[in-house]
PDB file of C-alpha atoms in Angstrom:
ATOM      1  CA  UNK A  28      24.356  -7.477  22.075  1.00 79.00           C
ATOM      2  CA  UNK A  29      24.385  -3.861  20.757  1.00 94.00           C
ATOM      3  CA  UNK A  30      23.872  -2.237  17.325  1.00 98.00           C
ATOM      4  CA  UNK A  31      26.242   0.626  16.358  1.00 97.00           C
ATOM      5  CA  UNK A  32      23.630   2.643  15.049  1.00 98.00           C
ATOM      6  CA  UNK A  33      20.395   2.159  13.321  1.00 97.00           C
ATOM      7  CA  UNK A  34      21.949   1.391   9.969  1.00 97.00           C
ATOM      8  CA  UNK A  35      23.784  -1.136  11.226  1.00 98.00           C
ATOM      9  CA  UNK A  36      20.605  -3.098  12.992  1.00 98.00           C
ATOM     10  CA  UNK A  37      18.801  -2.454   9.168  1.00 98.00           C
ATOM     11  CA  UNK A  38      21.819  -4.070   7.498  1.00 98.00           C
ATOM     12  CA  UNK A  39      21.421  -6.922   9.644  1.00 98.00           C
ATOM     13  CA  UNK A  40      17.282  -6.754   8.867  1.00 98.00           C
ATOM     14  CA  UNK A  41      18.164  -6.976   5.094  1.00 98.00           C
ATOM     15  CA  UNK A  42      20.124  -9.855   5.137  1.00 98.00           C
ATOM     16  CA  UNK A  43      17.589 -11.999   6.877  1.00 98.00           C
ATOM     17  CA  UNK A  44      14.581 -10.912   4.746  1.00 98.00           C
ATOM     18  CA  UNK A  45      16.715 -10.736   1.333  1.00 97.00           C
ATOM     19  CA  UNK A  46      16.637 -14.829   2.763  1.00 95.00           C
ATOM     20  CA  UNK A  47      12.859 -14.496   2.945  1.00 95.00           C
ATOM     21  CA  UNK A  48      13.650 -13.029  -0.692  1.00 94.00           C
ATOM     22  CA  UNK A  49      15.082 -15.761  -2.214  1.00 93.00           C
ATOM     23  CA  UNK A  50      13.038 -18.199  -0.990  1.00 92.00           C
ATOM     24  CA  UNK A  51       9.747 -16.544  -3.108  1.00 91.00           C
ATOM     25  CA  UNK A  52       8.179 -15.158   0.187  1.00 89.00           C
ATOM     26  CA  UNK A  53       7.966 -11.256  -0.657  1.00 94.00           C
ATOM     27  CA  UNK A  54       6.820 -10.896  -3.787  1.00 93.00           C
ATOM     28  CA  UNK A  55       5.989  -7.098  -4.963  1.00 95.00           C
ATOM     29  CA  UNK A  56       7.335  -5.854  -1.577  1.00 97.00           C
ATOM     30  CA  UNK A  57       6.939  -2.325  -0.080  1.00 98.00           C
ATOM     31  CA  UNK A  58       8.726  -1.308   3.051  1.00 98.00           C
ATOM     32  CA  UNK A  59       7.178   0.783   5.451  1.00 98.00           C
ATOM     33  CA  UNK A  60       9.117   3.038   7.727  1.00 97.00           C
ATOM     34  CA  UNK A  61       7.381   4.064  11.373  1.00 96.00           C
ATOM     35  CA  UNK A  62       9.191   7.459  11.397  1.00 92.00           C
ATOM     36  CA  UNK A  63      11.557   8.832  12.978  1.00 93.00           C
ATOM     37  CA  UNK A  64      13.342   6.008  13.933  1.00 95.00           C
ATOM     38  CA  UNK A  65      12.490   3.282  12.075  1.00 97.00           C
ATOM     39  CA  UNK A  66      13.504   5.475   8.909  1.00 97.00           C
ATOM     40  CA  UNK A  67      17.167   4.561   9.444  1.00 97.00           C
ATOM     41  CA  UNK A  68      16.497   0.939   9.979  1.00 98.00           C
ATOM     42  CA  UNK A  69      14.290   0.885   7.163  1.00 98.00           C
ATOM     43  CA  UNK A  70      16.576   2.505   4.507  1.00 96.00           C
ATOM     44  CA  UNK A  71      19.283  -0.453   4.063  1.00 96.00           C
ATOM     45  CA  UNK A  72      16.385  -2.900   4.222  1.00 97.00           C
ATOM     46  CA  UNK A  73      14.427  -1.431   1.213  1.00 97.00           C
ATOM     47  CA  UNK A  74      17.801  -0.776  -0.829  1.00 96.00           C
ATOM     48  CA  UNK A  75      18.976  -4.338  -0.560  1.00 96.00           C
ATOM     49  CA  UNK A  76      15.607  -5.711  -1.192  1.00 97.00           C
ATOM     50  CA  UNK A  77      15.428  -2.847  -4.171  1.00 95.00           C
ATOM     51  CA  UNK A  78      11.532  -1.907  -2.579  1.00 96.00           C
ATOM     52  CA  UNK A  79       9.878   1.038  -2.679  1.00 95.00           C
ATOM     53  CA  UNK A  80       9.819   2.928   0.623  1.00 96.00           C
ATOM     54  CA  UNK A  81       7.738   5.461   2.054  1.00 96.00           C
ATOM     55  CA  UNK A  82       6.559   6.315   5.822  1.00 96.00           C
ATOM     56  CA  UNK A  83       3.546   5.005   7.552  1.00 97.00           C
ATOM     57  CA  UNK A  84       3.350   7.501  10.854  1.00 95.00           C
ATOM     58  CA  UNK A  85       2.093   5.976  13.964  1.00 95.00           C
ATOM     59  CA  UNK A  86       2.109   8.293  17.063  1.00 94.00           C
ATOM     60  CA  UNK A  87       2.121   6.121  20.624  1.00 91.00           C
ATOM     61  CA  UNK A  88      -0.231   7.726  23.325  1.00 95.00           C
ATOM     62  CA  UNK A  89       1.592   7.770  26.302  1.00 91.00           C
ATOM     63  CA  UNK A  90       0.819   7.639  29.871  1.00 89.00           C
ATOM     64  CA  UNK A  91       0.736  11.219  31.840  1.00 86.00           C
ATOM     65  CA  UNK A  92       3.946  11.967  33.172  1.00 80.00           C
ATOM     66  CA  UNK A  93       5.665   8.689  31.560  1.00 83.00           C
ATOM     67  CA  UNK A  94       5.276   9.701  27.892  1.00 81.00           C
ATOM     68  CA  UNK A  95       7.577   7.091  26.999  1.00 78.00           C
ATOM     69  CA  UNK A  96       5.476   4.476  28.486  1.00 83.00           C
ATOM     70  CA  UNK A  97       2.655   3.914  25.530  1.00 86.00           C
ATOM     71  CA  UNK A  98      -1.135   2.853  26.712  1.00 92.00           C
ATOM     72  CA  UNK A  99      -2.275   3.527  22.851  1.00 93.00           C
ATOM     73  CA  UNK A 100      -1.285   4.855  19.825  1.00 95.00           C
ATOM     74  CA  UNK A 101      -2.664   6.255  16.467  1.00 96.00           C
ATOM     75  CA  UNK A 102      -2.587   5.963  12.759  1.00 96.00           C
ATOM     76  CA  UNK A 103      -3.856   7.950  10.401  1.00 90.00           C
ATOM     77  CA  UNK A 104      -7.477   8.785  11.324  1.00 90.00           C
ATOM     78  CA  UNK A 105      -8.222   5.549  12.754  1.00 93.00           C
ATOM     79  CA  UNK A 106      -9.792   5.650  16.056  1.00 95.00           C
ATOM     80  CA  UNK A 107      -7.069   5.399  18.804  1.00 96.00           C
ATOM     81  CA  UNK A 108      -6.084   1.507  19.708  1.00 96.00           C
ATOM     82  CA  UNK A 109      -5.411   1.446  23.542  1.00 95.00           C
ATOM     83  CA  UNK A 110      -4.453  -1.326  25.896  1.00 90.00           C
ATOM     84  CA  UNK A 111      -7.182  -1.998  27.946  1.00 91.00           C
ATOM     85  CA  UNK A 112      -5.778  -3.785  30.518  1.00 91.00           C
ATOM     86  CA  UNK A 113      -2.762  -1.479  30.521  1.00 90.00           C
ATOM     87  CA  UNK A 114      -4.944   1.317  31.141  1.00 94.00           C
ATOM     88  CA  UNK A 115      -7.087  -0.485  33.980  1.00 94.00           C
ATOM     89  CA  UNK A 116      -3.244  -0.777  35.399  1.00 93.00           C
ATOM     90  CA  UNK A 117      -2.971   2.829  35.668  1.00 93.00           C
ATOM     91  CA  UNK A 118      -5.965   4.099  36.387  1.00 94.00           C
ATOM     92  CA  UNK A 119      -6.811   5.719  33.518  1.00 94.00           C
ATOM     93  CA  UNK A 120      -9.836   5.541  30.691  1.00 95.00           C
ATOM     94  CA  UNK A 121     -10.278   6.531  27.057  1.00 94.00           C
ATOM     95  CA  UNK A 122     -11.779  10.018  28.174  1.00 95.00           C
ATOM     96  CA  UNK A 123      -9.504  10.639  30.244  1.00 94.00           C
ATOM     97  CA  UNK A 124      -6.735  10.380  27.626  1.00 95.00           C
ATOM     98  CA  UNK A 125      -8.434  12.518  25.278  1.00 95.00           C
ATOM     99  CA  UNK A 126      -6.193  15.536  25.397  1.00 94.00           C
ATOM    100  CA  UNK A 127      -3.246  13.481  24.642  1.00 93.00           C
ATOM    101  CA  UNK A 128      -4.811  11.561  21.817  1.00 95.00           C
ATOM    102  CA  UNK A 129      -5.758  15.265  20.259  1.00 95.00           C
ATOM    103  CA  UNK A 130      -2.245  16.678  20.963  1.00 94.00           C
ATOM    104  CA  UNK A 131      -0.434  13.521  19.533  1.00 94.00           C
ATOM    105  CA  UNK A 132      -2.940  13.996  16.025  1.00 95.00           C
ATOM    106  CA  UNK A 133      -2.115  16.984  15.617  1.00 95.00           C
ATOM    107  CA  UNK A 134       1.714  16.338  15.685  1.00 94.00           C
ATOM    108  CA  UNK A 135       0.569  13.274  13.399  1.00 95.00           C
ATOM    109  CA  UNK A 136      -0.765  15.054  10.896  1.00 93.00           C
ATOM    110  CA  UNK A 137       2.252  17.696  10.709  1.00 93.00           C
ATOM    111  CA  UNK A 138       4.419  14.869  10.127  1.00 93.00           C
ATOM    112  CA  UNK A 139       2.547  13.677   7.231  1.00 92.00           C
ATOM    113  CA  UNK A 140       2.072  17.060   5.731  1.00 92.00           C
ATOM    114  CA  UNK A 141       6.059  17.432   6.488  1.00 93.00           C
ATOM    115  CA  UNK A 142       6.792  14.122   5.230  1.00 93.00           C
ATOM    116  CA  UNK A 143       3.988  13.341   2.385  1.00 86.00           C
ATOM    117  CA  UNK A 144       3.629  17.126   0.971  1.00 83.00           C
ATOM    118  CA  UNK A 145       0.051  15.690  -0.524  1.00 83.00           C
ATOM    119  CA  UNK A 146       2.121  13.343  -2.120  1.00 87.00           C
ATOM    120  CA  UNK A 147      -0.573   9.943  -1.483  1.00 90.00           C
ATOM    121  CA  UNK A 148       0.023   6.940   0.603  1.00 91.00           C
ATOM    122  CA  UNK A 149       0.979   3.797  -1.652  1.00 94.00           C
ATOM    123  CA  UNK A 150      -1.240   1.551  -2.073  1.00 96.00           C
ATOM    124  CA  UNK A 151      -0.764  -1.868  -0.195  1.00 97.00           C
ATOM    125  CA  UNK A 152      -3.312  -4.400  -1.394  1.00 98.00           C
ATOM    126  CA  UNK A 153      -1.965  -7.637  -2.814  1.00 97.00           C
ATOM    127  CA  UNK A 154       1.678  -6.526  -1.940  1.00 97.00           C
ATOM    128  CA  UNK A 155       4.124  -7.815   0.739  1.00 98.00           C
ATOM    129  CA  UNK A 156       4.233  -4.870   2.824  1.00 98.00           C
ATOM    130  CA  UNK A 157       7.093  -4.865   5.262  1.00 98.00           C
ATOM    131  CA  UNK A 158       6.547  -2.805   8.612  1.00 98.00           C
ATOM    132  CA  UNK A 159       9.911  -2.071  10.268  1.00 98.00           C
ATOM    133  CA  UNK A 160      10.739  -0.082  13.886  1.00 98.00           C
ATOM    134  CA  UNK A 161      14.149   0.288  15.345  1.00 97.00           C
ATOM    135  CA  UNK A 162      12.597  -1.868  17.964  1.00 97.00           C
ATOM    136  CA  UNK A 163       9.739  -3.133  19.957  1.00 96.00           C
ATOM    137  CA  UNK A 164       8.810  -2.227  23.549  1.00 91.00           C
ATOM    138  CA  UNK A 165       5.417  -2.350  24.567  1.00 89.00           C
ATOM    139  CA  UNK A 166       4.350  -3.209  20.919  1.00 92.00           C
ATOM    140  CA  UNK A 167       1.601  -0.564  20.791  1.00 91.00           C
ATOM    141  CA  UNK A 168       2.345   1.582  17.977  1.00 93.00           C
ATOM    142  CA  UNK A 169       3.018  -1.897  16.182  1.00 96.00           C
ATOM    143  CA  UNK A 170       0.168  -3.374  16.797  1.00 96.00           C
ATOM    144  CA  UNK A 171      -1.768  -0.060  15.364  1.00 96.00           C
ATOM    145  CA  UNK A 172       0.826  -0.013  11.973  1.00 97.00           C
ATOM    146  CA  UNK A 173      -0.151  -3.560  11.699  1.00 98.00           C
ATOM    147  CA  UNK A 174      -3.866  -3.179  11.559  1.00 97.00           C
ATOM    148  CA  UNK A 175      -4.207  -0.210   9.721  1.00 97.00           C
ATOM    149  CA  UNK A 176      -2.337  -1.778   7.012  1.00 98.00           C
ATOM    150  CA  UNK A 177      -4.208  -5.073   7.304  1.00 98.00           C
ATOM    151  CA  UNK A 178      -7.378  -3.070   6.031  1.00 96.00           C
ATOM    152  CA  UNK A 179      -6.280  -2.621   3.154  1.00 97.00           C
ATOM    153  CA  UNK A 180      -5.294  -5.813   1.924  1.00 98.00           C
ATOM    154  CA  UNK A 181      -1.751  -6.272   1.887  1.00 98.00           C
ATOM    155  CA  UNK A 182      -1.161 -10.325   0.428  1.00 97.00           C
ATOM    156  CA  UNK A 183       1.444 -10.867   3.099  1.00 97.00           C
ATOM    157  CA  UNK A 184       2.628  -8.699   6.341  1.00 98.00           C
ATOM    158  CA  UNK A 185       5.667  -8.747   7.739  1.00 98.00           C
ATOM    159  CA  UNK A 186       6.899  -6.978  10.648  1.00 98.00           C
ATOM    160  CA  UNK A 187      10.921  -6.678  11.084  1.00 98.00           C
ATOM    161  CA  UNK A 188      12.520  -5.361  14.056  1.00 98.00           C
ATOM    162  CA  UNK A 189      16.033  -5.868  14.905  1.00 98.00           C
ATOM    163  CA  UNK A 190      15.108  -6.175  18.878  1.00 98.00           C
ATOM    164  CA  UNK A 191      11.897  -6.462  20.928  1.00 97.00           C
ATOM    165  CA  UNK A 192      10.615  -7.320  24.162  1.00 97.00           C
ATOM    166  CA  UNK A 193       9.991 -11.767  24.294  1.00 97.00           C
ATOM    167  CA  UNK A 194       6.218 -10.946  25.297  1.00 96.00           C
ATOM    168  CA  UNK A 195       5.083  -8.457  22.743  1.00 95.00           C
ATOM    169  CA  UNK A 196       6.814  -9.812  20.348  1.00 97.00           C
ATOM    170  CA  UNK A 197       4.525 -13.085  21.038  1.00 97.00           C
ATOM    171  CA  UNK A 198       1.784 -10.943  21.459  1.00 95.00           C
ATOM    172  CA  UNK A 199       2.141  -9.478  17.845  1.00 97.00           C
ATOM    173  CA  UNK A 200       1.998 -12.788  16.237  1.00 95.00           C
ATOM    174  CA  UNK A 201      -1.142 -12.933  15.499  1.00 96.00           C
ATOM    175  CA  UNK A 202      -0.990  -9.560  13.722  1.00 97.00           C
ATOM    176  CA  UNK A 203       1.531 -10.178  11.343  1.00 98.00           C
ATOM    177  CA  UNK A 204       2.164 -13.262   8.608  1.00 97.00           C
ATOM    178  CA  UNK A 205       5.653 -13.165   9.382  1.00 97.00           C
ATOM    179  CA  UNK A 206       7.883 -11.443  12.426  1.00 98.00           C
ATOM    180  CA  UNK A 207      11.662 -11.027  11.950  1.00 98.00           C
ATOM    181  CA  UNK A 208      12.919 -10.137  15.035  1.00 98.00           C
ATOM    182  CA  UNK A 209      16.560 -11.660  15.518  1.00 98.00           C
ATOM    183  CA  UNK A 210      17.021 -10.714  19.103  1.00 97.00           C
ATOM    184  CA  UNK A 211      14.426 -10.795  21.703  1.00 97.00           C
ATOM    185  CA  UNK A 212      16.576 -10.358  25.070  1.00 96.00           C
ATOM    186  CA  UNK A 213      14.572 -11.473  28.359  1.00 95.00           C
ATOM    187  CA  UNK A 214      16.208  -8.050  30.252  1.00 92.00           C
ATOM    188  CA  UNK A 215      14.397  -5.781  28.039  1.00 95.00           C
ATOM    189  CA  UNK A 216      13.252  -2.594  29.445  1.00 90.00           C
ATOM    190  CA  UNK A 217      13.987   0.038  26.282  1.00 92.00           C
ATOM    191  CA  UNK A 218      14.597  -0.065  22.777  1.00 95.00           C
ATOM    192  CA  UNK A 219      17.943   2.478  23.411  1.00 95.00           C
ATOM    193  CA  UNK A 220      19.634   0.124  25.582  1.00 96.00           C
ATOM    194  CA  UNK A 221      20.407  -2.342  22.522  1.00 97.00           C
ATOM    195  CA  UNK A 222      22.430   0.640  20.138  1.00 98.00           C
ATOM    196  CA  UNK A 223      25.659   2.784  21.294  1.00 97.00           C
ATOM    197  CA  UNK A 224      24.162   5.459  18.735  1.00 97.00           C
ATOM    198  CA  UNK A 225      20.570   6.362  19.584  1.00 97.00           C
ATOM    199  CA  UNK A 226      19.700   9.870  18.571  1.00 95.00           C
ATOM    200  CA  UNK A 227      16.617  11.061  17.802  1.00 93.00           C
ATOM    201  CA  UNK A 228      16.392  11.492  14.293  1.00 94.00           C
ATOM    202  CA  UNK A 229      15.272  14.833  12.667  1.00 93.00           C
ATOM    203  CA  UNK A 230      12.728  15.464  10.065  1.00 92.00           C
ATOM    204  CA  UNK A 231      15.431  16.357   7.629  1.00 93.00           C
ATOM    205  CA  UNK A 232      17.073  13.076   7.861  1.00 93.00           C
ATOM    206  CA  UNK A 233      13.489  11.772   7.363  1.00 94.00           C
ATOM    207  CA  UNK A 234      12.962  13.465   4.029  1.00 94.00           C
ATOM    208  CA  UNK A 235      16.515  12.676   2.894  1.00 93.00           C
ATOM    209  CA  UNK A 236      16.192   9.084   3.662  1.00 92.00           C
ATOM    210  CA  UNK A 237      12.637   9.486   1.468  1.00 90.00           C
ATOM    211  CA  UNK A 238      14.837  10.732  -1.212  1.00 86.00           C
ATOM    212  CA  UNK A 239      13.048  14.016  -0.667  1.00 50.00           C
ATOM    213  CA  UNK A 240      15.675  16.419   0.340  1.00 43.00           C
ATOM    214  CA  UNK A 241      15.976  18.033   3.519  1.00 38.00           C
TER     215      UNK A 241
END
């Protein structure tokens, strides 16, 4: 199994939750886009459940000299969320990551200025609020998305990903009301090897998908 592109993985997305739809279970929804690439996945999902959509930047905190590999990540100005144990693994503690979590804040906050323009977050309590990735790995910057949004009162949670990882998906369970996650190969090892098409998208196609020009 591989997507085309992103597009097609969120056309597949939106036919499962327009499902969820019809069946009464998200009510008042907002989709929520963890930018860059869950922007394209996120697009077709919003349209065909005719939600708003907006951007809710998460930045993982990756291991030194394996930035791909994420021990942590960060939301807004919430205090960084690390994996313990994954850390232990490594070698590595909380201080010690501390240049990494200030360099990955900073780019943080230029996205939102990029992407928001002081325009403010929307608000989330009592709606469905629907968290969607182009796919799950390690499940950190999920896990972060998750809880930040859980402060604030959402009435249901979703997360939908077209592909993750068996364990973190299992993991994330208890984060979420409802996962929609319609693969979950055992031989996972990256989120690129399950699309032909997986180009890093640009803050232009961002803003455009935001409906906010380039």
């Amino acid at each position: 199994m591989r997507f085309r592109d992103r597009a097609e993985a969120g056309r597949e997305l939106a036919g499962l939750l327009s499902d969820l739809r019809e069946q009464g279970a998200l009510v008042d929804p907002l989709v929520l886009a963890l930018p860059r690439g869950g922007i394209a996945v996120a697009e077709p999902v919003a349209r065909a459940l005719g939600a708003q959509l907006d951007v809710l930047i998460v930045r993982k905190i990756g291991a030194p000299h394996h930035q791909e590999f994420a021990v942590g990540a960060l939301v807004g100005d919430d205090p960084p969320l690390f994996n313990p144990g994954t850390l232990d693994r490594l070698g590595l503690t909380e201080e010690s990551m501390a240049p990494v979590v200030e360099r990955e804040r900073r780019e943080l906050r230029r996205r939102e200025e990029r992407y928001r323009g002081g325009r403010p977050a929307p608000d989330p309590a009592g709606r469905t609020v629907i968290v969607v990735d182009d796919g799950l790995a390690t499940g950190a910057t999920a896990r972060a998305a998750l809880r930040h949004v859980r402060r604030r009162g959402p009435a249901h949670l979703v997360l939908a990903v077209p592909v993750g990882a068996p364990d973190s998906v299992a993991q994330l369970a208890s984060e979420a009301d409802t996962i929609v996650c319609p693969h979950r190969p055992v031989a996972f090892t990256a989120v690129g090897q399950w699309y032909e098409d997986f180009e890093q998208l640009t803050d232009a196609q961002v803003l455009a998908a935001l409906g906010s020009g380039g």
